[in-house]
Short mmCIF file of C-alpha atoms (C1' of nucleotides) in Angstrom, two decimals:
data_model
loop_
_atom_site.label_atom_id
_atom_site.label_comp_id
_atom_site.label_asym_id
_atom_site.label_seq_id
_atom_site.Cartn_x
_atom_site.Cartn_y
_atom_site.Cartn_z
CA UNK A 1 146.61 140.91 111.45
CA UNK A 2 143.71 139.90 113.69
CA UNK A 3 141.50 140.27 110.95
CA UNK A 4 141.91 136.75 108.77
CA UNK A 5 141.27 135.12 112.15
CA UNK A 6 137.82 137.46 112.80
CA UNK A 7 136.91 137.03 109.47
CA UNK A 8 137.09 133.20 110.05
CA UNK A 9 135.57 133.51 113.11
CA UNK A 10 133.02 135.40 111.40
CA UNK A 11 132.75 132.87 108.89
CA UNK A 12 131.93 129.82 111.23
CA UNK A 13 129.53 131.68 113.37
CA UNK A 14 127.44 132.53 110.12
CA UNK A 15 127.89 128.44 109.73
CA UNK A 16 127.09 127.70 113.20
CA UNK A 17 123.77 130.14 112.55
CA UNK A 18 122.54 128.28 109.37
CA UNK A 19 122.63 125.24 111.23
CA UNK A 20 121.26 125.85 114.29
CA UNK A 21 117.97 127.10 112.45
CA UNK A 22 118.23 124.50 110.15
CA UNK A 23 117.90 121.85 113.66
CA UNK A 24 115.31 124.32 114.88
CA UNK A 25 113.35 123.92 111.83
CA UNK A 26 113.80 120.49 111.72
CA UNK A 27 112.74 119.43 115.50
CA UNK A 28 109.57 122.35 115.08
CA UNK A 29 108.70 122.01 111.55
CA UNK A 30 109.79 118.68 109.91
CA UNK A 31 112.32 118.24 107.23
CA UNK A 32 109.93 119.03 103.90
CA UNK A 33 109.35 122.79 105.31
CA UNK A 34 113.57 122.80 105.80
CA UNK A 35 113.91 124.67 101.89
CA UNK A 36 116.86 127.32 101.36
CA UNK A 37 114.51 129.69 100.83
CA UNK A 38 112.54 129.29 104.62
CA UNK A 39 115.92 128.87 106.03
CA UNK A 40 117.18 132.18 104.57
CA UNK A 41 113.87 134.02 106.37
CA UNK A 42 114.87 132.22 109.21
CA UNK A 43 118.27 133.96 109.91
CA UNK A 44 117.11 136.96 107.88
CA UNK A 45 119.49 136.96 105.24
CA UNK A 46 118.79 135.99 101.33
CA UNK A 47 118.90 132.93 100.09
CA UNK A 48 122.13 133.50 97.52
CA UNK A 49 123.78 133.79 101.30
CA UNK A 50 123.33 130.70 102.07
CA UNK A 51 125.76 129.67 98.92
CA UNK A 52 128.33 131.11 100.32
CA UNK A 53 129.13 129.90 103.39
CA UNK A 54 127.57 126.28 102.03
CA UNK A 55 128.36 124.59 98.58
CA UNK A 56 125.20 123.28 98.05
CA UNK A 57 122.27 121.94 100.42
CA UNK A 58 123.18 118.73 100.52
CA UNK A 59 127.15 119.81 102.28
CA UNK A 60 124.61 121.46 104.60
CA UNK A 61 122.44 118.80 105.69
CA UNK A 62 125.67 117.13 106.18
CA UNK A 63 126.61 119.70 109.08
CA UNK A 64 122.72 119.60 110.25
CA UNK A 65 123.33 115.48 110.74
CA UNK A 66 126.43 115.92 112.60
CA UNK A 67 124.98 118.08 115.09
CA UNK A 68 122.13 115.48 115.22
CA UNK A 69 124.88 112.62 116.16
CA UNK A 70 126.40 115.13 118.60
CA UNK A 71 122.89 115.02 120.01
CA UNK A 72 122.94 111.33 119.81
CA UNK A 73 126.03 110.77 121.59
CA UNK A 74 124.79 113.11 124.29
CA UNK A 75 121.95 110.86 125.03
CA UNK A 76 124.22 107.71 124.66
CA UNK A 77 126.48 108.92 127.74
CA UNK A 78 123.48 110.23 129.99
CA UNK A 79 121.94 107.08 129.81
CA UNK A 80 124.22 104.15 129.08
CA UNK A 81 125.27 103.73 132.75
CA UNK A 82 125.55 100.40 134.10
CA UNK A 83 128.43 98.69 134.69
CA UNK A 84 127.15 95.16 133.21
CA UNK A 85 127.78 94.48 129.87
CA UNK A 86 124.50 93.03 128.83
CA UNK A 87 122.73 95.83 131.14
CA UNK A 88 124.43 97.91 129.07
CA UNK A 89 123.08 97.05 126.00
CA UNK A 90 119.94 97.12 126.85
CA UNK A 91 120.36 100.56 127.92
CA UNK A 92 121.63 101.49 124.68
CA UNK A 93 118.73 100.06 122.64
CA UNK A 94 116.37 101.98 124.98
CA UNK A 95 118.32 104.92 124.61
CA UNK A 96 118.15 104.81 120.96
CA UNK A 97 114.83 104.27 120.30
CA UNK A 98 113.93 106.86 123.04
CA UNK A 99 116.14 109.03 120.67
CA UNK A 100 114.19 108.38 117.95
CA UNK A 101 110.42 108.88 119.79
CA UNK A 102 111.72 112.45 120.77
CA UNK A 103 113.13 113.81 117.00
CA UNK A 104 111.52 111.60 114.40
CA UNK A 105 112.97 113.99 112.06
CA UNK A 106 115.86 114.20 113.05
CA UNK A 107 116.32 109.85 113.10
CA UNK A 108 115.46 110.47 109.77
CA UNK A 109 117.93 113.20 108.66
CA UNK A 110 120.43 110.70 110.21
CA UNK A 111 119.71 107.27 108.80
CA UNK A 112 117.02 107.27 106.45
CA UNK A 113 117.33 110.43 104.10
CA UNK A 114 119.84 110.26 101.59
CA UNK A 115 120.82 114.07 101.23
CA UNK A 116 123.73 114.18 103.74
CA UNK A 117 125.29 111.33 102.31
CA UNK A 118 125.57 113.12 98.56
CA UNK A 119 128.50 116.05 100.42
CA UNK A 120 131.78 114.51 101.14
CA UNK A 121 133.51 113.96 97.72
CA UNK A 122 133.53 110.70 96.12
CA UNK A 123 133.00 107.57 98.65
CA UNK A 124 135.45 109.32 100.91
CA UNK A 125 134.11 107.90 104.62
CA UNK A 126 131.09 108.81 106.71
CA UNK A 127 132.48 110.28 109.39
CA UNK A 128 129.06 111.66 110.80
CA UNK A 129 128.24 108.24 112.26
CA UNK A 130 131.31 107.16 113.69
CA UNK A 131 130.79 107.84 117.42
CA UNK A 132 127.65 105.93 117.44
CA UNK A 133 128.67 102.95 115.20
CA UNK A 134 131.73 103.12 117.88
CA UNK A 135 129.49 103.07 120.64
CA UNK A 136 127.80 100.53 119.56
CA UNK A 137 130.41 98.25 118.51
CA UNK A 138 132.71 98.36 121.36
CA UNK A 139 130.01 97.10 123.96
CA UNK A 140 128.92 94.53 121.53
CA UNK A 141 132.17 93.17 121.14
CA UNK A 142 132.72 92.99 125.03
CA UNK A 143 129.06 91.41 125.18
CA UNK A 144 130.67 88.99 122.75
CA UNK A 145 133.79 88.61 124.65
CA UNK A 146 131.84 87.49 127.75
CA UNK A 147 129.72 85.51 126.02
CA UNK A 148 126.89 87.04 126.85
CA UNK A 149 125.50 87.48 123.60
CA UNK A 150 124.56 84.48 120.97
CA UNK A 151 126.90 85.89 118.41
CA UNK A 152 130.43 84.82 117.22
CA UNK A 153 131.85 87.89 115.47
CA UNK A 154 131.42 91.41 117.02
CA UNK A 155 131.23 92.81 113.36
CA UNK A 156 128.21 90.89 112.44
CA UNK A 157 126.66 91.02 116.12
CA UNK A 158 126.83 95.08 115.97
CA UNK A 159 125.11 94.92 112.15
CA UNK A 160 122.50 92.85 113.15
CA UNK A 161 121.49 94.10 116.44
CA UNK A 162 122.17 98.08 114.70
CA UNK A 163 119.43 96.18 111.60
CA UNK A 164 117.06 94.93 114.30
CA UNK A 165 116.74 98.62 115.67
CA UNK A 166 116.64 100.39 112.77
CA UNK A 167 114.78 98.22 110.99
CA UNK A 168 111.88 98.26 113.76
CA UNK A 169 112.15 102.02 113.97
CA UNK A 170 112.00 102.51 110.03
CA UNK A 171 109.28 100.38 109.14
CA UNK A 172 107.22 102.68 111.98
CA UNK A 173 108.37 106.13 110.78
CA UNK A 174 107.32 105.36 107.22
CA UNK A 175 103.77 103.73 108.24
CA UNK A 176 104.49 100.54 107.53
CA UNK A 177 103.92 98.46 110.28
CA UNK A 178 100.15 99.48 109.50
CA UNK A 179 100.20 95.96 107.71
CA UNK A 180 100.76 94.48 111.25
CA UNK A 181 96.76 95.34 112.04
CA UNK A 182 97.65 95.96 115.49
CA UNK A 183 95.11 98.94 117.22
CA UNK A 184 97.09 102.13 116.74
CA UNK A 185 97.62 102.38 120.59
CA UNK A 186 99.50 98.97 120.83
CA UNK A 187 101.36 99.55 118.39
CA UNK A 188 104.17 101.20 120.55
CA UNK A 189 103.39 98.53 122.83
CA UNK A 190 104.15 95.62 120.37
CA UNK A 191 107.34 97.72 119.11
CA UNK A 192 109.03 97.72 122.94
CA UNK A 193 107.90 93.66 123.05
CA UNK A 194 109.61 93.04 119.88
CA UNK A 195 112.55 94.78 121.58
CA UNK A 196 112.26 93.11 124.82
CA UNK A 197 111.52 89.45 122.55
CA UNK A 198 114.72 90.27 120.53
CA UNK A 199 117.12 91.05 123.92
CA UNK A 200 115.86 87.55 125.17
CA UNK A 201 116.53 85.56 121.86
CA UNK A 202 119.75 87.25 121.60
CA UNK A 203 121.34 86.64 125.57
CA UNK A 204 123.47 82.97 125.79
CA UNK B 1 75.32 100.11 75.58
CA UNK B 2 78.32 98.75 75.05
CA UNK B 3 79.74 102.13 75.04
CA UNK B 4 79.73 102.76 78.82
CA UNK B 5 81.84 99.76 79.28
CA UNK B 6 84.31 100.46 76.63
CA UNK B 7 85.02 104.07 77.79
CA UNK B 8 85.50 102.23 81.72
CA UNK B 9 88.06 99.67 79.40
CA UNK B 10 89.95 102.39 78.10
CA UNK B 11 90.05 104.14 81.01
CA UNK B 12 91.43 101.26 82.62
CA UNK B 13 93.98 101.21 79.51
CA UNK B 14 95.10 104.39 80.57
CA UNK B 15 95.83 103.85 83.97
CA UNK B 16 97.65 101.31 82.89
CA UNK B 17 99.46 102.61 80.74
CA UNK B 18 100.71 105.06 83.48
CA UNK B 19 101.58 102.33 85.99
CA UNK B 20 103.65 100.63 83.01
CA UNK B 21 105.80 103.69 82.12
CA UNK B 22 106.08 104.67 86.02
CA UNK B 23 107.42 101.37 86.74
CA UNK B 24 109.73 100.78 83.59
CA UNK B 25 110.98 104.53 84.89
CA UNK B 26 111.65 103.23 88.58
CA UNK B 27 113.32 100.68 87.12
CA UNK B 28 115.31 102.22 84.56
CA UNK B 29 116.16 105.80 85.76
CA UNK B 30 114.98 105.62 89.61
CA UNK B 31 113.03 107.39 91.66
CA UNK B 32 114.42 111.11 91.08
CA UNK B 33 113.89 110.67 87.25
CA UNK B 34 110.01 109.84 87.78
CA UNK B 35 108.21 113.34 87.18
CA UNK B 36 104.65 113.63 86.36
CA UNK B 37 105.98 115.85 83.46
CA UNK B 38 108.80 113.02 82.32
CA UNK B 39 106.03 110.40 83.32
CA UNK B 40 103.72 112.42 80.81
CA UNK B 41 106.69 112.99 78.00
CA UNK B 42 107.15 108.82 78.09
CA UNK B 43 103.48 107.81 76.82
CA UNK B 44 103.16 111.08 74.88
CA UNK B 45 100.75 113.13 77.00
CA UNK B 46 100.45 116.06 78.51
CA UNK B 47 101.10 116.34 81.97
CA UNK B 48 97.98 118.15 82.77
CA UNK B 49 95.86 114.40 81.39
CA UNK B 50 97.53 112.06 84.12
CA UNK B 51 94.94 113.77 86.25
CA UNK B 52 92.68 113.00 84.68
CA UNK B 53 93.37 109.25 85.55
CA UNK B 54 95.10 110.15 89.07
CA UNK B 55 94.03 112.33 91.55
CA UNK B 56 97.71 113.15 92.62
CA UNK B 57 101.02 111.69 92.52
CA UNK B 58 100.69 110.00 95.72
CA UNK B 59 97.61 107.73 94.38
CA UNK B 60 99.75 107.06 91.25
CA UNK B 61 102.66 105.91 93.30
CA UNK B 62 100.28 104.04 95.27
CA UNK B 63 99.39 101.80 92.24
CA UNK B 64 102.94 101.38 91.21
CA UNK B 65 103.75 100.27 94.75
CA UNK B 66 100.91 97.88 94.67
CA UNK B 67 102.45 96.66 91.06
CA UNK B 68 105.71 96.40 92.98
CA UNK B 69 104.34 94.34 95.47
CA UNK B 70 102.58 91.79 92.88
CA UNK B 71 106.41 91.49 91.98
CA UNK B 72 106.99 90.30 95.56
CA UNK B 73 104.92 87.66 95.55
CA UNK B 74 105.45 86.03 92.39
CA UNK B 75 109.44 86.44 93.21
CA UNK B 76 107.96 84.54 96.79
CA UNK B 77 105.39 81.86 94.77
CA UNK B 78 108.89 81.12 92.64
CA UNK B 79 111.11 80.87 95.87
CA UNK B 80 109.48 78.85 98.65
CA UNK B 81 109.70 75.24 97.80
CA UNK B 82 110.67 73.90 100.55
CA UNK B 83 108.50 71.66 102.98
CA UNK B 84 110.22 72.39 106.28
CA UNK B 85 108.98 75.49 107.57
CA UNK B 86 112.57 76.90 109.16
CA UNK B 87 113.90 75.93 105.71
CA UNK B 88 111.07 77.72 103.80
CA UNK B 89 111.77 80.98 106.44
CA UNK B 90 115.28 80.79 105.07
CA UNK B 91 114.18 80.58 101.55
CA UNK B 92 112.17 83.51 102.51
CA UNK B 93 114.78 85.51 103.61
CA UNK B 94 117.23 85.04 100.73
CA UNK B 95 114.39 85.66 98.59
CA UNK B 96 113.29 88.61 99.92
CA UNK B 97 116.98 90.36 99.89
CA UNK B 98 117.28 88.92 96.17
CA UNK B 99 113.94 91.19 95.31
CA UNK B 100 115.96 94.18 96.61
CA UNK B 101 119.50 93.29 94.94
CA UNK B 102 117.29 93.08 91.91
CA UNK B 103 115.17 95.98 92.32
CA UNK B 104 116.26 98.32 95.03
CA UNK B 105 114.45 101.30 93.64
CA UNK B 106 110.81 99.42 93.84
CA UNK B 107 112.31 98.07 97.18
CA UNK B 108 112.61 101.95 98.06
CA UNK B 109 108.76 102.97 96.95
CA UNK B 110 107.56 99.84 99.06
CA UNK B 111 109.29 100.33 102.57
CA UNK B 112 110.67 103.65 102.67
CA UNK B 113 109.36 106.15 100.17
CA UNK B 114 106.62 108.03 102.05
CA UNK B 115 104.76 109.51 99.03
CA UNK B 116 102.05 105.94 98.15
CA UNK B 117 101.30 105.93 102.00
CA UNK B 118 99.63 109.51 101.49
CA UNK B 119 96.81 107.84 99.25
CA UNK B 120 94.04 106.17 100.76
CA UNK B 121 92.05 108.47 102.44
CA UNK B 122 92.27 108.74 106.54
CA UNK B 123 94.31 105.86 107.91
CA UNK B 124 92.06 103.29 106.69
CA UNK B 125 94.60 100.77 105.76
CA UNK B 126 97.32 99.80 103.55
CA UNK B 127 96.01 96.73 101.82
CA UNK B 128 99.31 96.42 99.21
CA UNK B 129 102.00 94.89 102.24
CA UNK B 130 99.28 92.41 102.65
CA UNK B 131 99.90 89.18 100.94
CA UNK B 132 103.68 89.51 101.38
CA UNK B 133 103.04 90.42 104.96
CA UNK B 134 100.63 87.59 105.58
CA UNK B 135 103.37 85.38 104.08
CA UNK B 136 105.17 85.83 106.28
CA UNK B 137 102.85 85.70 108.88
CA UNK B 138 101.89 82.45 108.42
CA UNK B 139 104.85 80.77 107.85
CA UNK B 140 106.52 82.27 111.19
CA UNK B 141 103.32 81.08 113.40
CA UNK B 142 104.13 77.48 112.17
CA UNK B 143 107.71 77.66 112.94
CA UNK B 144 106.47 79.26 116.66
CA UNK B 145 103.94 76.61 116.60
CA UNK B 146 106.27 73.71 115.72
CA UNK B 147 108.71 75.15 118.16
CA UNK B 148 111.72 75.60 115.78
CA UNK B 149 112.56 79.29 116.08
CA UNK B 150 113.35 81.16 119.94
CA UNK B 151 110.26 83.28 119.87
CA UNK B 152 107.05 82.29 121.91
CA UNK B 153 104.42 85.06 119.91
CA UNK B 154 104.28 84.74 116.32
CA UNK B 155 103.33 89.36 115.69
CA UNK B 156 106.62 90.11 117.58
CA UNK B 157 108.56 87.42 115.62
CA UNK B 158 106.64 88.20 112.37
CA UNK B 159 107.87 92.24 112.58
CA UNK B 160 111.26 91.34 114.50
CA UNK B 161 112.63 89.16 111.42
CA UNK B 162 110.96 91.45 108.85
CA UNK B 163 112.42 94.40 111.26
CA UNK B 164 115.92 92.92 111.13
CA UNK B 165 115.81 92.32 107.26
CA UNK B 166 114.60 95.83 106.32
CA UNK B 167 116.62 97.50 108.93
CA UNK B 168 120.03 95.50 106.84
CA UNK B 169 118.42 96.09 103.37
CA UNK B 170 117.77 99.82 104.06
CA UNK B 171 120.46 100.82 106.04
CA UNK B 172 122.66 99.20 103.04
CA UNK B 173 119.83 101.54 100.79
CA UNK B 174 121.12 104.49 102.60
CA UNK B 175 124.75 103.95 102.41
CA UNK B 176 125.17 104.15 105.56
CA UNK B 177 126.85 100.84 106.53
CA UNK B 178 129.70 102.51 104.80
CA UNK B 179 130.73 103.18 108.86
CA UNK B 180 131.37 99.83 109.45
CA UNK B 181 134.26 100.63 107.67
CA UNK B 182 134.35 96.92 105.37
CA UNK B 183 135.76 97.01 101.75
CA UNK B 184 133.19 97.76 99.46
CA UNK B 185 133.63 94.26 97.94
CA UNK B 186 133.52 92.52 101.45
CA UNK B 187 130.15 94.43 102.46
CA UNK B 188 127.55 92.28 100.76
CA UNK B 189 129.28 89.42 102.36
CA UNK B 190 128.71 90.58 105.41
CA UNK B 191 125.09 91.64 104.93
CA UNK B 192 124.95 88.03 103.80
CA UNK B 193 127.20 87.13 106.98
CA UNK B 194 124.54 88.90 109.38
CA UNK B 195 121.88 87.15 107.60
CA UNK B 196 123.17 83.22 108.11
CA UNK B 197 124.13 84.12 112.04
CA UNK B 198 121.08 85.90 112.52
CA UNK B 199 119.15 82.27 111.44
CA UNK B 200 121.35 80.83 113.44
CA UNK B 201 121.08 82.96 116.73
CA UNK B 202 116.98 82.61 116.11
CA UNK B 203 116.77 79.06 116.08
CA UNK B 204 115.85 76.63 118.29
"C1'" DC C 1 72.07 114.96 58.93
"C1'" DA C 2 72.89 119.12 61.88
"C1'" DA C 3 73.09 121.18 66.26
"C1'" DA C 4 73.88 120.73 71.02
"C1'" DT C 5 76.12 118.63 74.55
"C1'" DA C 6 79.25 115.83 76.95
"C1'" DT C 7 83.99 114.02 77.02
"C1'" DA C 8 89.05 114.07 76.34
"C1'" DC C 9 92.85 116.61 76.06
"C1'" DT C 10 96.22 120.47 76.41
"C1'" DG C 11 98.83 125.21 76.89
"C1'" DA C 12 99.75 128.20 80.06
"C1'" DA C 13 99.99 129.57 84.39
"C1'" DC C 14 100.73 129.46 89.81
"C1'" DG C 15 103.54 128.78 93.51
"C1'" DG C 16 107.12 126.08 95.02
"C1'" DT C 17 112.07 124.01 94.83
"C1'" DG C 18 117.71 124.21 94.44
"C1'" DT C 19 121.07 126.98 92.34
"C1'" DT C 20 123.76 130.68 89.59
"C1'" DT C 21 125.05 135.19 88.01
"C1'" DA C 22 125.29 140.07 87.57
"C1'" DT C 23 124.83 143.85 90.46
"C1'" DT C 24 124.87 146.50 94.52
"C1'" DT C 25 126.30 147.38 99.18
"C1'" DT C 26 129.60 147.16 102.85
"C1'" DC C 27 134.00 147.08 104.70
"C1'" DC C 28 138.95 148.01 105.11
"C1'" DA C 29 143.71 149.50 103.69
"C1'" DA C 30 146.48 152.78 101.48
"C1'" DT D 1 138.98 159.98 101.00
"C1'" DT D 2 139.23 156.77 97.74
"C1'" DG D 3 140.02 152.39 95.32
"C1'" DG D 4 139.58 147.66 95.62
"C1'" DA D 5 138.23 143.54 97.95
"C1'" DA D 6 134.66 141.15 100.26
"C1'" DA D 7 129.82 140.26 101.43
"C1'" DA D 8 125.08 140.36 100.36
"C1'" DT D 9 121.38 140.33 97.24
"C1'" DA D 10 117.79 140.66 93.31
"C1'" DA D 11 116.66 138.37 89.55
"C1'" DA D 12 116.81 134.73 86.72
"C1'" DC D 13 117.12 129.58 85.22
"C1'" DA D 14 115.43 125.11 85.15
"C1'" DC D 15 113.01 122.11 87.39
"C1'" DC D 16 108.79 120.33 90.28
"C1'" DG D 17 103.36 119.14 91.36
"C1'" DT D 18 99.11 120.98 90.29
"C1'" DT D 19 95.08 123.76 88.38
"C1'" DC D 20 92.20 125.93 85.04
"C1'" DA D 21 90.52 128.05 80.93
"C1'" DG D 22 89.99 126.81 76.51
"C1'" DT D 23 90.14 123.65 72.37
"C1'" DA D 24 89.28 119.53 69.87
"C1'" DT D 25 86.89 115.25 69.59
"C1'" DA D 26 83.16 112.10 70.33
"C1'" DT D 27 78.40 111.20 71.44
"C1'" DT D 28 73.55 112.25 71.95
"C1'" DT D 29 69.59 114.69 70.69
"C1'" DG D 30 66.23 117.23 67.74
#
DNA sequence: CAAATATACTGAACGGTGTTTATTTTCCAA
DNA sequence: TTGGAAAATAAACACCGTTCAGTATATTTG
């Protein structure tokens, strides 16, 4: 009778191996060399396999971006440690664009490509995202609270500041802060000012 | 000797007549649909002729992005009336998240598709986000200048309020303000909500 | 005007992608 | 040991961007 629950078992470690070289190949290789066929070399199996523990690529690129946000919220708690609520913040955008400087790809899997977000039937939720958008919105809202941030409504002070960051790191992944004719080395520079410009604008 | 000429004319034509369909496709079936081979079907070609005229897709996509961008500015040139710069960077705003309500797929091909930003050989530049960039450019130095908005260096406010609109448009691209867990019908007020308090929270 | 050459175009192929299906191999219970 | 279920795969399908050999058309030359 053991055996349904090995066979499961069995089942979510062959999951837990697609996925793991799916992040490897990610992080190493970027996301255009992350086909079924490469991925099926990778764990040495073929790539029909790969159908049957996963409906379709995009259901597994789904499982590949929650791993990433497990990764994320990793990096949140290691380095969102003070005990001010403005401090706070600013460790958190740090942390998130230090997040993004260490897997580019992976930032992308996460907010910019739009493969993950095809699995989970029909407008269902996004599920993926919620410890971060959590995260996020909680100490925003206390920041708001206190008054220590120029916003009125925690909603629309957590979209904005999420925009600012995002927006910032986009525009660089995809090249197109060339526009901004800044020397290629202060470019990073001029990204952490706009950061540091933005924190000062935003504090009451 | 007229001949020389008219061949350079009709191979002008042609491109053209490329950039036309590619556009009209973008618009009409988005990017997915826009295959060198559909590309090819729509002005009755062969595929194997469009490169001829193109060296690869990424230069053809390069001259539909620029096409795109033309778009921007008359969409700008029709939008900013206003005398008051702070009222003309508002008018800028709303007009630039009207271009993307109306077109998010060219939207997509200028900011976040990475295939155009692969022509133009070795980092040179990317002349097409010019003029919109340098609209905004401009316009933000005199509101620094005339002291109306909360930032002190005109680059870092330029790409912080472009960074804060893209990071809203594309995140809202990606579906993946879907975690802020808002109505469907209530989440284009709040993009518009974000919008009015982040003019608010930036000026003077 | 005819022949030679340059130009414009295309059919077919190459190597790649995600995915499906028919077939084979492996495992386990009777 | 054998029959049937489960797991894995080889091969194919329908796409994709791209290249190249070959054909048809237009132009220049003798």
């Amino acid at each position: 009778m053991g055996i349904a629950e090995r066979k499961e078992r069995e089942r979510a470690d062959m999951r837990r191996r697609i996925v793991d070289a799916a992040i490897k190949m990610f992080v190493e290789e970027g996301y255009e060399k992350v086909s079924i066929r490469n991925l099926a070399d990778k764990i040495e199996y073929s790539p029909a396999t790969i159908y049957l523990y996963y409906k379709d690529k995009d259901e597994l690129l789904y499982d590949v971006q929650k791993e990433a946000f497990a990764m994320l919220a990793e990096h949140f708690a290691r380095n969102l440690t003070a005990a001010d609520p403005l401090e706070r913040l600013e460790q958190l955008a740090w942390a998130y664009i230090g997040f993004y400087r260490q897997n580019p790809e992976l930032y992308d899997l996460m907010f910019i490509i739009k493969a993950p977000m095809n699995a989970e039937g029909e407008e269902e939720k996004w599920k993926n995202g919620d410890s971060a958008y959590d995260a996020l919105y909680h100490l925003v809202a206390e920041c708001v609270e206190k008054k220590v941030i120029r916003f009125k409504d925690p909603t629309v002070a957590a979209m904005s500041i999420w925009a600012f960051a995002h927006g910032l790191i986009s525009l660089d992944l995809r090249s197109r802060l060339k526009v901004c004719k800044l020397p290629e080395k202060t470019l990073n520079v001029s990204i952490d000012d706009s950061i540091k410009a933005y924190l000062d604008v935003v504090r009451c």
